[in-house]
Amino acid sequence: MSAPRLTVLAGPTAVGKGTVAAWIREHHPEVWLSVSATTRPPRPGEQDGVHYHFMSGEEFADKVSKGEMLEWAVVHGRASYGTPRGPVDEALAAGKLPLLEIDLQGARQVRASMPEACFVFLAPPSWDELVGRLEGRGTETAEERAVRLETAKVELAAQSEFDRVIVNDDIRRAAEELVSLMRSD
Ligand code: 5GP
């Protein structure tokens, strides 16, 4: 069997990437989930080192300048997010099944440096469903939602750049489809 390759999960805002990743974290310990760095403050219930590595803008910029980020991006014009490179390299070397849940800009950077990775796009069942989910989760102001929907339009148009598209019609089903795809490689 060939060594596991990196899988990158991207998709528009509010499609449920984080929820699919959380399902996998809970039910599939064999999958190694990258913990991103971010400059945004933690939301209630989020733990440093588990959901994100929360850090200041200075700390983040320092890691970028030292080449310690595999990819990074400013998401929704608000905060920086990035994938620490070292743990991904270690997971790959250890033969683990590594998964990155990142935005489209980050996925493109990974494609440039690791074209052999598997790129998966998580799509909403429909546009209306996506708008409904964004409004329903109530974590953004109306202004932030409008920005996110603009980003989502651009992101949806990028589906064809991906190796696979998984429709998030049901979190559990979508998560299981992703894990079996990772296992089959
Ligand atoms: P949130 O702030 O809601 O947790 O995440 C906002 C967005 O940041 C999501 O679209 C998520 O995929 C993206 N994101 C999370 N971690 C990373 C990362 O390490 N790199 C990039 N490029 N995007 C990320």
PDB file of C-alpha atoms and ligand atoms in Angstrom:
ATOM      1  CA  MET A   1       0.000   0.000   0.000  1.00  0.00           C
ATOM      2  CA  SER A   2       1.241   3.487  -0.792  1.00  0.00           C
ATOM      3  CA  ALA A   3       1.839   5.957   2.039  1.00  0.00           C
ATOM      4  CA  PRO A   4      -1.226   8.057   2.923  1.00  0.00           C
ATOM      5  CA  ARG A   5      -1.292  11.402   1.199  1.00  0.00           C
ATOM      6  CA  LEU A   6      -2.454  14.699   2.527  1.00  0.00           C
ATOM      7  CA  THR A   7      -6.171  15.472   2.116  1.00  0.00           C
ATOM      8  CA  VAL A   8      -7.328  19.078   1.932  1.00  0.00           C
ATOM      9  CA  LEU A   9     -10.963  19.920   2.665  1.00  0.00           C
ATOM     10  CA  ALA A  10     -12.178  23.317   1.471  1.00  0.00           C
ATOM     11  CA  GLY A  11     -15.537  24.836   0.634  1.00  0.00           C
ATOM     12  CA  PRO A  12     -17.561  27.991   1.042  1.00  0.00           C
ATOM     13  CA  THR A  13     -18.263  29.696   4.327  1.00  0.00           C
ATOM     14  CA  ALA A  14     -20.983  28.093   6.480  1.00  0.00           C
ATOM     15  CA  VAL A  15     -21.078  24.910   4.404  1.00  0.00           C
ATOM     16  CA  GLY A  16     -20.232  22.940   7.530  1.00  0.00           C
ATOM     17  CA  LYS A  17     -16.499  22.183   7.066  1.00  0.00           C
ATOM     18  CA  GLY A  18     -15.883  22.751  10.755  1.00  0.00           C
ATOM     19  CA  THR A  19     -18.782  20.492  11.758  1.00  0.00           C
ATOM     20  CA  VAL A  20     -17.652  17.736   9.402  1.00  0.00           C
ATOM     21  CA  ALA A  21     -14.121  18.081  10.822  1.00  0.00           C
ATOM     22  CA  ALA A  22     -15.525  17.928  14.378  1.00  0.00           C
ATOM     23  CA  TRP A  23     -17.424  14.730  13.535  1.00  0.00           C
ATOM     24  CA  ILE A  24     -14.247  13.175  12.186  1.00  0.00           C
ATOM     25  CA  ARG A  25     -12.266  14.308  15.251  1.00  0.00           C
ATOM     26  CA  GLU A  26     -14.780  12.577  17.491  1.00  0.00           C
ATOM     27  CA  HIS A  27     -15.438   9.386  15.523  1.00  0.00           C
ATOM     28  CA  HIS A  28     -12.253   8.718  13.561  1.00  0.00           C
ATOM     29  CA  PRO A  29      -9.164   8.870  15.751  1.00  0.00           C
ATOM     30  CA  GLU A  30      -7.204   7.305  12.876  1.00  0.00           C
ATOM     31  CA  VAL A  31      -7.497  10.622  10.999  1.00  0.00           C
ATOM     32  CA  TRP A  32      -4.942  13.228  12.011  1.00  0.00           C
ATOM     33  CA  LEU A  33      -6.532  16.705  11.928  1.00  0.00           C
ATOM     34  CA  SER A  34      -4.223  19.659  11.555  1.00  0.00           C
ATOM     35  CA  VAL A  35      -4.702  22.373  14.199  1.00  0.00           C
ATOM     36  CA  SER A  36      -4.521  25.758  12.470  1.00  0.00           C
ATOM     37  CA  ALA A  37      -3.052  28.933  13.865  1.00  0.00           C
ATOM     38  CA  THR A  38      -5.296  31.994  13.931  1.00  0.00           C
ATOM     39  CA  THR A  39      -5.236  35.605  15.054  1.00  0.00           C
ATOM     40  CA  ARG A  40      -8.982  35.678  15.755  1.00  0.00           C
ATOM     41  CA  PRO A  41     -10.115  35.441  19.385  1.00  0.00           C
ATOM     42  CA  PRO A  42     -11.520  32.129  20.645  1.00  0.00           C
ATOM     43  CA  ARG A  43     -15.283  31.602  20.566  1.00  0.00           C
ATOM     44  CA  PRO A  44     -16.999  30.191  23.657  1.00  0.00           C
ATOM     45  CA  GLY A  45     -16.031  26.550  24.072  1.00  0.00           C
ATOM     46  CA  GLU A  46     -12.974  26.717  21.808  1.00  0.00           C
ATOM     47  CA  GLN A  47      -9.752  25.478  23.380  1.00  0.00           C
ATOM     48  CA  ASP A  48      -6.265  26.658  22.538  1.00  0.00           C
ATOM     49  CA  GLY A  49      -4.288  23.830  20.921  1.00  0.00           C
ATOM     50  CA  VAL A  50      -7.427  21.785  20.218  1.00  0.00           C
ATOM     51  CA  HIS A  51      -9.582  23.860  17.875  1.00  0.00           C
ATOM     52  CA  TYR A  52      -6.926  26.414  16.966  1.00  0.00           C
ATOM     53  CA  HIS A  53      -3.598  27.753  18.162  1.00  0.00           C
ATOM     54  CA  PHE A  54      -4.756  31.249  19.102  1.00  0.00           C
ATOM     55  CA  MET A  55      -2.027  33.847  18.747  1.00  0.00           C
ATOM     56  CA  SER A  56      -1.292  37.543  18.300  1.00  0.00           C
ATOM     57  CA  GLY A  57      -0.710  39.129  14.904  1.00  0.00           C
ATOM     58  CA  GLU A  58       3.000  39.534  15.782  1.00  0.00           C
ATOM     59  CA  GLU A  59       3.422  35.883  16.675  1.00  0.00           C
ATOM     60  CA  PHE A  60       1.628  34.829  13.482  1.00  0.00           C
ATOM     61  CA  ALA A  61       3.734  37.136  11.286  1.00  0.00           C
ATOM     62  CA  ASP A  62       6.904  35.796  12.932  1.00  0.00           C
ATOM     63  CA  LYS A  63       5.953  32.200  12.051  1.00  0.00           C
ATOM     64  CA  VAL A  64       5.163  33.184   8.467  1.00  0.00           C
ATOM     65  CA  SER A  65       8.503  34.972   8.089  1.00  0.00           C
ATOM     66  CA  LYS A  66      10.348  31.900   9.398  1.00  0.00           C
ATOM     67  CA  GLY A  67       8.628  29.687   6.798  1.00  0.00           C
ATOM     68  CA  GLU A  68       6.794  27.757   9.497  1.00  0.00           C
ATOM     69  CA  MET A  69       3.393  27.921   7.732  1.00  0.00           C
ATOM     70  CA  LEU A  70       2.583  25.447   4.974  1.00  0.00           C
ATOM     71  CA  GLU A  71      -0.043  27.928   3.818  1.00  0.00           C
ATOM     72  CA  TRP A  72      -1.769  30.950   5.280  1.00  0.00           C
ATOM     73  CA  ALA A  73      -4.446  33.468   4.358  1.00  0.00           C
ATOM     74  CA  VAL A  74      -6.462  36.387   5.651  1.00  0.00           C
ATOM     75  CA  VAL A  75     -10.018  35.023   5.724  1.00  0.00           C
ATOM     76  CA  HIS A  76     -13.083  37.265   5.356  1.00  0.00           C
ATOM     77  CA  GLY A  77     -10.745  40.258   5.575  1.00  0.00           C
ATOM     78  CA  ARG A  78     -10.665  39.885   9.325  1.00  0.00           C
ATOM     79  CA  ALA A  79      -8.104  37.493  10.737  1.00  0.00           C
ATOM     80  CA  SER A  80      -5.139  35.417   9.590  1.00  0.00           C
ATOM     81  CA  TYR A  81      -5.283  31.624   9.542  1.00  0.00           C
ATOM     82  CA  GLY A  82      -2.478  29.211   8.730  1.00  0.00           C
ATOM     83  CA  THR A  83      -1.383  25.595   8.832  1.00  0.00           C
ATOM     84  CA  PRO A  84       1.769  24.953  10.883  1.00  0.00           C
ATOM     85  CA  ARG A  85       4.086  23.015   8.575  1.00  0.00           C
ATOM     86  CA  GLY A  86       6.049  20.883  11.070  1.00  0.00           C
ATOM     87  CA  PRO A  87       3.169  18.786  12.445  1.00  0.00           C
ATOM     88  CA  VAL A  88       1.906  18.028   8.904  1.00  0.00           C
ATOM     89  CA  ASP A  89       5.347  16.794   7.818  1.00  0.00           C
ATOM     90  CA  GLU A  90       5.571  14.674  10.978  1.00  0.00           C
ATOM     91  CA  ALA A  91       2.107  13.166  10.452  1.00  0.00           C
ATOM     92  CA  LEU A  92       2.943  12.277   6.855  1.00  0.00           C
ATOM     93  CA  ALA A  93       6.287  10.747   7.883  1.00  0.00           C
ATOM     94  CA  ALA A  94       4.523   8.699  10.573  1.00  0.00           C
ATOM     95  CA  GLY A  95       2.092   7.270   7.999  1.00  0.00           C
ATOM     96  CA  LYS A  96      -0.940   8.944   9.563  1.00  0.00           C
ATOM     97  CA  LEU A  97      -4.010  10.061   7.581  1.00  0.00           C
ATOM     98  CA  PRO A  98      -3.634  13.855   7.648  1.00  0.00           C
ATOM     99  CA  LEU A  99      -6.550  16.204   6.960  1.00  0.00           C
ATOM    100  CA  LEU A 100      -6.486  19.991   6.582  1.00  0.00           C
ATOM    101  CA  GLU A 101      -9.725  21.981   6.823  1.00  0.00           C
ATOM    102  CA  ILE A 102      -8.848  25.334   5.269  1.00  0.00           C
ATOM    103  CA  ASP A 103     -10.178  28.064   2.982  1.00  0.00           C
ATOM    104  CA  LEU A 104      -9.876  28.212  -0.789  1.00  0.00           C
ATOM    105  CA  GLN A 105      -6.846  30.537  -0.864  1.00  0.00           C
ATOM    106  CA  GLY A 106      -5.003  28.140   1.431  1.00  0.00           C
ATOM    107  CA  ALA A 107      -6.025  25.111  -0.647  1.00  0.00           C
ATOM    108  CA  ARG A 108      -4.529  26.762  -3.734  1.00  0.00           C
ATOM    109  CA  GLN A 109      -1.242  27.356  -1.911  1.00  0.00           C
ATOM    110  CA  VAL A 110      -1.089  23.714  -0.834  1.00  0.00           C
ATOM    111  CA  ARG A 111      -1.799  22.641  -4.410  1.00  0.00           C
ATOM    112  CA  ALA A 112       1.180  24.704  -5.563  1.00  0.00           C
ATOM    113  CA  SER A 113       3.565  23.097  -3.054  1.00  0.00           C
ATOM    114  CA  MET A 114       2.015  19.595  -2.752  1.00  0.00           C
ATOM    115  CA  PRO A 115       0.177  18.791  -6.002  1.00  0.00           C
ATOM    116  CA  GLU A 116       0.030  15.113  -5.000  1.00  0.00           C
ATOM    117  CA  ALA A 117      -2.404  15.907  -2.165  1.00  0.00           C
ATOM    118  CA  CYS A 118      -6.092  15.070  -2.561  1.00  0.00           C
ATOM    119  CA  PHE A 119      -8.296  18.184  -2.816  1.00  0.00           C
ATOM    120  CA  VAL A 120     -11.909  17.803  -1.689  1.00  0.00           C
ATOM    121  CA  PHE A 121     -14.589  20.483  -2.032  1.00  0.00           C
ATOM    122  CA  LEU A 122     -17.473  20.399   0.441  1.00  0.00           C
ATOM    123  CA  ALA A 123     -20.526  21.815  -1.355  1.00  0.00           C
ATOM    124  CA  PRO A 124     -23.902  22.885   0.047  1.00  0.00           C
ATOM    125  CA  PRO A 125     -27.001  21.082  -1.274  1.00  0.00           C
ATOM    126  CA  SER A 126     -28.126  24.475  -2.670  1.00  0.00           C
ATOM    127  CA  TRP A 127     -27.407  28.215  -2.459  1.00  0.00           C
ATOM    128  CA  ASP A 128     -30.547  28.810  -0.369  1.00  0.00           C
ATOM    129  CA  GLU A 129     -29.413  26.171   2.080  1.00  0.00           C
ATOM    130  CA  LEU A 130     -26.055  27.927   2.440  1.00  0.00           C
ATOM    131  CA  VAL A 131     -27.710  31.313   3.136  1.00  0.00           C
ATOM    132  CA  GLY A 132     -30.034  29.644   5.662  1.00  0.00           C
ATOM    133  CA  ARG A 133     -27.130  27.998   7.494  1.00  0.00           C
ATOM    134  CA  LEU A 134     -25.187  31.234   7.731  1.00  0.00           C
ATOM    135  CA  GLU A 135     -28.201  33.068   9.161  1.00  0.00           C
ATOM    136  CA  GLY A 136     -29.114  30.165  11.433  1.00  0.00           C
ATOM    137  CA  ARG A 137     -25.787  29.907  13.220  1.00  0.00           C
ATOM    138  CA  GLY A 138     -26.070  33.529  14.390  1.00  0.00           C
ATOM    139  CA  THR A 139     -22.347  34.023  15.036  1.00  0.00           C
ATOM    140  CA  GLU A 140     -21.936  36.941  12.590  1.00  0.00           C
ATOM    141  CA  THR A 141     -23.483  40.381  12.290  1.00  0.00           C
ATOM    142  CA  ALA A 142     -25.587  41.205   9.184  1.00  0.00           C
ATOM    143  CA  GLU A 143     -22.617  43.089   7.751  1.00  0.00           C
ATOM    144  CA  GLU A 144     -20.243  40.153   8.307  1.00  0.00           C
ATOM    145  CA  ARG A 145     -22.782  37.782   6.758  1.00  0.00           C
ATOM    146  CA  ALA A 146     -22.949  39.915   3.625  1.00  0.00           C
ATOM    147  CA  VAL A 147     -19.133  39.803   3.315  1.00  0.00           C
ATOM    148  CA  ARG A 148     -19.146  36.033   3.819  1.00  0.00           C
ATOM    149  CA  LEU A 149     -21.832  35.489   1.183  1.00  0.00           C
ATOM    150  CA  GLU A 150     -19.799  37.476  -1.352  1.00  0.00           C
ATOM    151  CA  THR A 151     -16.801  35.269  -0.548  1.00  0.00           C
ATOM    152  CA  ALA A 152     -19.004  32.161  -0.811  1.00  0.00           C
ATOM    153  CA  LYS A 153     -20.073  33.066  -4.365  1.00  0.00           C
ATOM    154  CA  VAL A 154     -16.453  33.233  -5.480  1.00  0.00           C
ATOM    155  CA  GLU A 155     -15.612  30.040  -3.590  1.00  0.00           C
ATOM    156  CA  LEU A 156     -18.506  28.079  -5.118  1.00  0.00           C
ATOM    157  CA  ALA A 157     -17.240  28.952  -8.581  1.00  0.00           C
ATOM    158  CA  ALA A 158     -13.942  27.192  -7.773  1.00  0.00           C
ATOM    159  CA  GLN A 159     -15.419  23.696  -7.384  1.00  0.00           C
ATOM    160  CA  SER A 160     -13.960  22.474 -10.659  1.00  0.00           C
ATOM    161  CA  GLU A 161     -10.399  23.001  -9.350  1.00  0.00           C
ATOM    162  CA  PHE A 162     -10.925  20.135  -6.899  1.00  0.00           C
ATOM    163  CA  ASP A 163     -10.358  16.390  -7.311  1.00  0.00           C
ATOM    164  CA  ARG A 164     -13.636  15.520  -5.597  1.00  0.00           C
ATOM    165  CA  VAL A 165     -16.851  17.243  -4.550  1.00  0.00           C
ATOM    166  CA  ILE A 166     -18.772  16.005  -1.503  1.00  0.00           C
ATOM    167  CA  VAL A 167     -22.268  17.430  -0.936  1.00  0.00           C
ATOM    168  CA  ASN A 168     -22.934  18.195   2.723  1.00  0.00           C
ATOM    169  CA  ASP A 169     -26.559  17.079   2.785  1.00  0.00           C
ATOM    170  CA  ASP A 170     -25.982  15.327   6.101  1.00  0.00           C
ATOM    171  CA  ILE A 171     -22.933  15.844   8.342  1.00  0.00           C
ATOM    172  CA  ARG A 172     -22.433  12.234   9.255  1.00  0.00           C
ATOM    173  CA  ARG A 173     -22.858  10.975   5.679  1.00  0.00           C
ATOM    174  CA  ALA A 174     -20.513  13.620   4.247  1.00  0.00           C
ATOM    175  CA  ALA A 175     -17.898  12.924   6.942  1.00  0.00           C
ATOM    176  CA  GLU A 176     -18.040   9.167   6.307  1.00  0.00           C
ATOM    177  CA  GLU A 177     -17.697   9.717   2.552  1.00  0.00           C
ATOM    178  CA  LEU A 178     -14.608  11.822   3.184  1.00  0.00           C
ATOM    179  CA  VAL A 179     -13.011   9.270   5.512  1.00  0.00           C
ATOM    180  CA  SER A 180     -13.609   6.386   3.099  1.00  0.00           C
ATOM    181  CA  LEU A 181     -12.102   8.478   0.321  1.00  0.00           C
ATOM    182  CA  MET A 182      -9.011   9.099   2.486  1.00  0.00           C
ATOM    183  CA  ARG A 183      -8.737   5.399   3.333  1.00  0.00           C
ATOM    184  CA  SER A 184      -9.090   4.250  -0.264  1.00  0.00           C
ATOM    185  CA  ASP A 185      -6.072   6.199  -1.491  1.00  0.00           C
TER     186      ASP A 185
HETATM  187  P1  5GP B   1     -13.706  30.188  11.666  1.00  0.00           P
HETATM  188  O1  5GP B   1     -13.192  31.522  12.099  1.00  0.00           O
HETATM  189  O2  5GP B   1     -15.189  30.213  11.432  1.00  0.00           O
HETATM  190  O3  5GP B   1     -13.272  29.056  12.570  1.00  0.00           O
HETATM  191  O4  5GP B   1     -13.034  29.852  10.258  1.00  0.00           O
HETATM  192  C1  5GP B   1     -13.154  30.756   9.207  1.00  0.00           C
HETATM  193  C2  5GP B   1     -12.521  30.183   7.957  1.00  0.00           C
HETATM  194  O5  5GP B   1     -11.122  29.993   8.110  1.00  0.00           O
HETATM  195  C3  5GP B   1     -13.069  28.812   7.509  1.00  0.00           C
HETATM  196  O6  5GP B   1     -13.445  28.935   6.134  1.00  0.00           O
HETATM  197  C4  5GP B   1     -11.899  27.894   7.637  1.00  0.00           C
HETATM  198  O7  5GP B   1     -11.898  26.885   6.640  1.00  0.00           O
HETATM  199  C5  5GP B   1     -10.727  28.820   7.440  1.00  0.00           C
HETATM  200  N1  5GP B   1      -9.501  28.285   8.021  1.00  0.00           N
HETATM  201  C6  5GP B   1      -9.367  27.649   9.207  1.00  0.00           C
HETATM  202  N2  5GP B   1      -8.093  27.287   9.403  1.00  0.00           N
HETATM  203  C7  5GP B   1      -7.403  27.677   8.298  1.00  0.00           C
HETATM  204  C8  5GP B   1      -6.040  27.566   7.895  1.00  0.00           C
HETATM  205  O8  5GP B   1      -5.183  27.009   8.578  1.00  0.00           O
HETATM  206  N3  5GP B   1      -5.709  28.102   6.704  1.00  0.00           N
HETATM  207  C9  5GP B   1      -6.616  28.722   5.894  1.00  0.00           C
HETATM  208  N4  5GP B   1      -6.187  29.177   4.715  1.00  0.00           N
HETATM  209  N5  5GP B   1      -7.910  28.829   6.241  1.00  0.00           N
HETATM  210  C10 5GP B   1      -8.298  28.330   7.418  1.00  0.00           C
END
